[in-house]
Short mmCIF file of C-alpha atoms in Angstrom, two decimals:
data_model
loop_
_atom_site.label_atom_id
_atom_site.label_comp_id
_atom_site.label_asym_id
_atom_site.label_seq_id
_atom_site.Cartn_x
_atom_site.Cartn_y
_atom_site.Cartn_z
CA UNK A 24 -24.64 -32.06 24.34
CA UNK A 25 -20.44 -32.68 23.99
CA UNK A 26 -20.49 -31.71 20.57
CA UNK A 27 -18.40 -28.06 20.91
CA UNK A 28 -19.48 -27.90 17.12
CA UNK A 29 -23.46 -27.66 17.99
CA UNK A 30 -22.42 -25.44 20.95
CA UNK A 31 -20.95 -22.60 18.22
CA UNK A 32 -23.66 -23.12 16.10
CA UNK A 33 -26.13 -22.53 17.94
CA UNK A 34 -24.02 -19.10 19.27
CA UNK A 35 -23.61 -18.44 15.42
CA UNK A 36 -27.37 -18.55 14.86
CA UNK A 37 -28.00 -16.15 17.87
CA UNK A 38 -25.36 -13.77 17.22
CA UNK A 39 -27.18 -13.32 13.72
CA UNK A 40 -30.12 -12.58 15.71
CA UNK A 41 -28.22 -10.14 17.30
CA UNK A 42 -28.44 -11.84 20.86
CA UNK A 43 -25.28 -11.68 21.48
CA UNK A 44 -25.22 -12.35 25.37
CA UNK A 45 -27.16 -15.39 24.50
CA UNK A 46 -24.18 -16.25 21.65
CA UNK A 47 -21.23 -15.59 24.32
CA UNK A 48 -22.76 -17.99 26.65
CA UNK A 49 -22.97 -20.86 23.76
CA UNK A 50 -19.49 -19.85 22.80
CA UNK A 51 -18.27 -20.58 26.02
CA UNK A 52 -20.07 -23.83 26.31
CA UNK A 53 -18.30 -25.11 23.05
CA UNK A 54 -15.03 -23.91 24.51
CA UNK A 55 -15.32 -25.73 28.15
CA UNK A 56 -15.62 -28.95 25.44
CA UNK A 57 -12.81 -28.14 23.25
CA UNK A 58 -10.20 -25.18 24.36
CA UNK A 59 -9.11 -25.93 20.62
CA UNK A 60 -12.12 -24.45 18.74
CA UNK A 61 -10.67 -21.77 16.82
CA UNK A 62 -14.14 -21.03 15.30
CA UNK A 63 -15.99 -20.26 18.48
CA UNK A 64 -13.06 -18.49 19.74
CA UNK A 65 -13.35 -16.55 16.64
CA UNK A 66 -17.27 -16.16 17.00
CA UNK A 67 -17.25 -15.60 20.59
CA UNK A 68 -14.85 -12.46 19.91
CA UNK A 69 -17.14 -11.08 17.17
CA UNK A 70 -19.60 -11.35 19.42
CA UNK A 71 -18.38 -9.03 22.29
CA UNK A 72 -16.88 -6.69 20.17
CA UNK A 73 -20.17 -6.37 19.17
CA UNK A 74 -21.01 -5.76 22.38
CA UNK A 75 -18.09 -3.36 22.86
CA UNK A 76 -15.92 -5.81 24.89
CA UNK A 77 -12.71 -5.01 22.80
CA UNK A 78 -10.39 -5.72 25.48
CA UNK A 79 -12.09 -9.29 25.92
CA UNK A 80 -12.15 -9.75 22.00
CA UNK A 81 -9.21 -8.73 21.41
CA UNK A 82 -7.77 -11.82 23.79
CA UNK A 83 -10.13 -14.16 21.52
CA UNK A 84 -8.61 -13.09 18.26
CA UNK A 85 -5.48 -13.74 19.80
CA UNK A 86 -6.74 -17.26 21.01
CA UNK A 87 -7.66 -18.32 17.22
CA UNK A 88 -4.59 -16.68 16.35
CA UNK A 89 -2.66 -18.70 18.53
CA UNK A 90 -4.62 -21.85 17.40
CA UNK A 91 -4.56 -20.21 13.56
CA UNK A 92 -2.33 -17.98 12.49
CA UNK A 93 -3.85 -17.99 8.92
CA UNK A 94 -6.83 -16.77 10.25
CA UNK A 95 -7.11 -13.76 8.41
CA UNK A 96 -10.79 -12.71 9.57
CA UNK A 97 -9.08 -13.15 13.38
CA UNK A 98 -6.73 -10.53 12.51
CA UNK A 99 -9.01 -8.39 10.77
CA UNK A 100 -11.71 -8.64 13.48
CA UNK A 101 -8.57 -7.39 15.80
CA UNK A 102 -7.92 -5.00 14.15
CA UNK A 103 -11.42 -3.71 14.35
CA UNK A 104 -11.52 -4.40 18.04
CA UNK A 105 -7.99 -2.41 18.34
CA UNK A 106 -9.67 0.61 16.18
CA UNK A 107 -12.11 1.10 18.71
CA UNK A 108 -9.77 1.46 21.30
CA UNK A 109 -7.91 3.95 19.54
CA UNK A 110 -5.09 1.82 18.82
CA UNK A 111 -4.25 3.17 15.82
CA UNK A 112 -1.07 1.71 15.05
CA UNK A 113 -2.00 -1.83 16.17
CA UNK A 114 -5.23 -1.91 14.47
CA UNK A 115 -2.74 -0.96 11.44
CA UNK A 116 -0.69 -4.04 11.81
CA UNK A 117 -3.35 -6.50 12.52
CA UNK A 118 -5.09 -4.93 9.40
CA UNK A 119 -1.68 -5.25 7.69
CA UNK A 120 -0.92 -9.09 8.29
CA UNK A 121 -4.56 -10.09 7.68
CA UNK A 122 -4.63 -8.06 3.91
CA UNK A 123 -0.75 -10.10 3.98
CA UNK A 124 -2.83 -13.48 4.32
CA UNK A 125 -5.62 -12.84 2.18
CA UNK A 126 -3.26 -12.37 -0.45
CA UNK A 127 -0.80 -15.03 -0.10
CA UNK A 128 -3.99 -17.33 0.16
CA UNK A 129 -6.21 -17.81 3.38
CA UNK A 130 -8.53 -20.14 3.97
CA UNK A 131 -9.80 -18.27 6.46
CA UNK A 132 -10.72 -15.14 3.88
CA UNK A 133 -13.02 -11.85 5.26
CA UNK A 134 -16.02 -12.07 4.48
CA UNK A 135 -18.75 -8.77 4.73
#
């Protein structure tokens, strides 16, 4: 039950079941264990974008970004998130430095 790693997983395997509510609330459980988890940040934000939270996801992009700034999916997925919200020319940018990472070599590649 302190493994932040189960915590995400199991909010992974809900959010592909589309129960995203559910995921959020496993996200967070994985983050009161370990502020540091830039992939349940990153999840968590998917997640209510999904649920069109932008505002919300957009500060849990910039968490993993904080934690990762190679994360090129977290900059992507802000982008997205920024789209939404009509910000055009931010969405741009975020777009921008995640293409910028893919192509210098990201771990952290997008994946659709």
């Amino acid at each position: 039950p302190e493994r932040s790693e189960f915590w995400n997983n199991k909010g992974a395997a809900l959010a592909k079941l589309h129960r995203y509510d559910e995921a959020v609330a496993h996200f967070d459980r994985a983050l009161q264990i370990d502020t540091l988890n830039a992939d349940a940040w990153y999840n968590k934000g998917e997640a209510l974008r999904r649920l069109n939270q932008y505002a919300q996801a957009i500060e849990d992009f910039d968490k993993v970004i904080e934690i990762d700034s190679g994360h090129a999916r977290a900059w992507n997925s802000k982008g997205l998130a920024l789209k939404a919200l009509g910000k055009d020319n931010e969405a741009d940018a975020a777009f921008a430095k995640g293409s910028e990472l893919i192509l210098n070599g990201s771990k952290r590649q997008i994946t659709h």
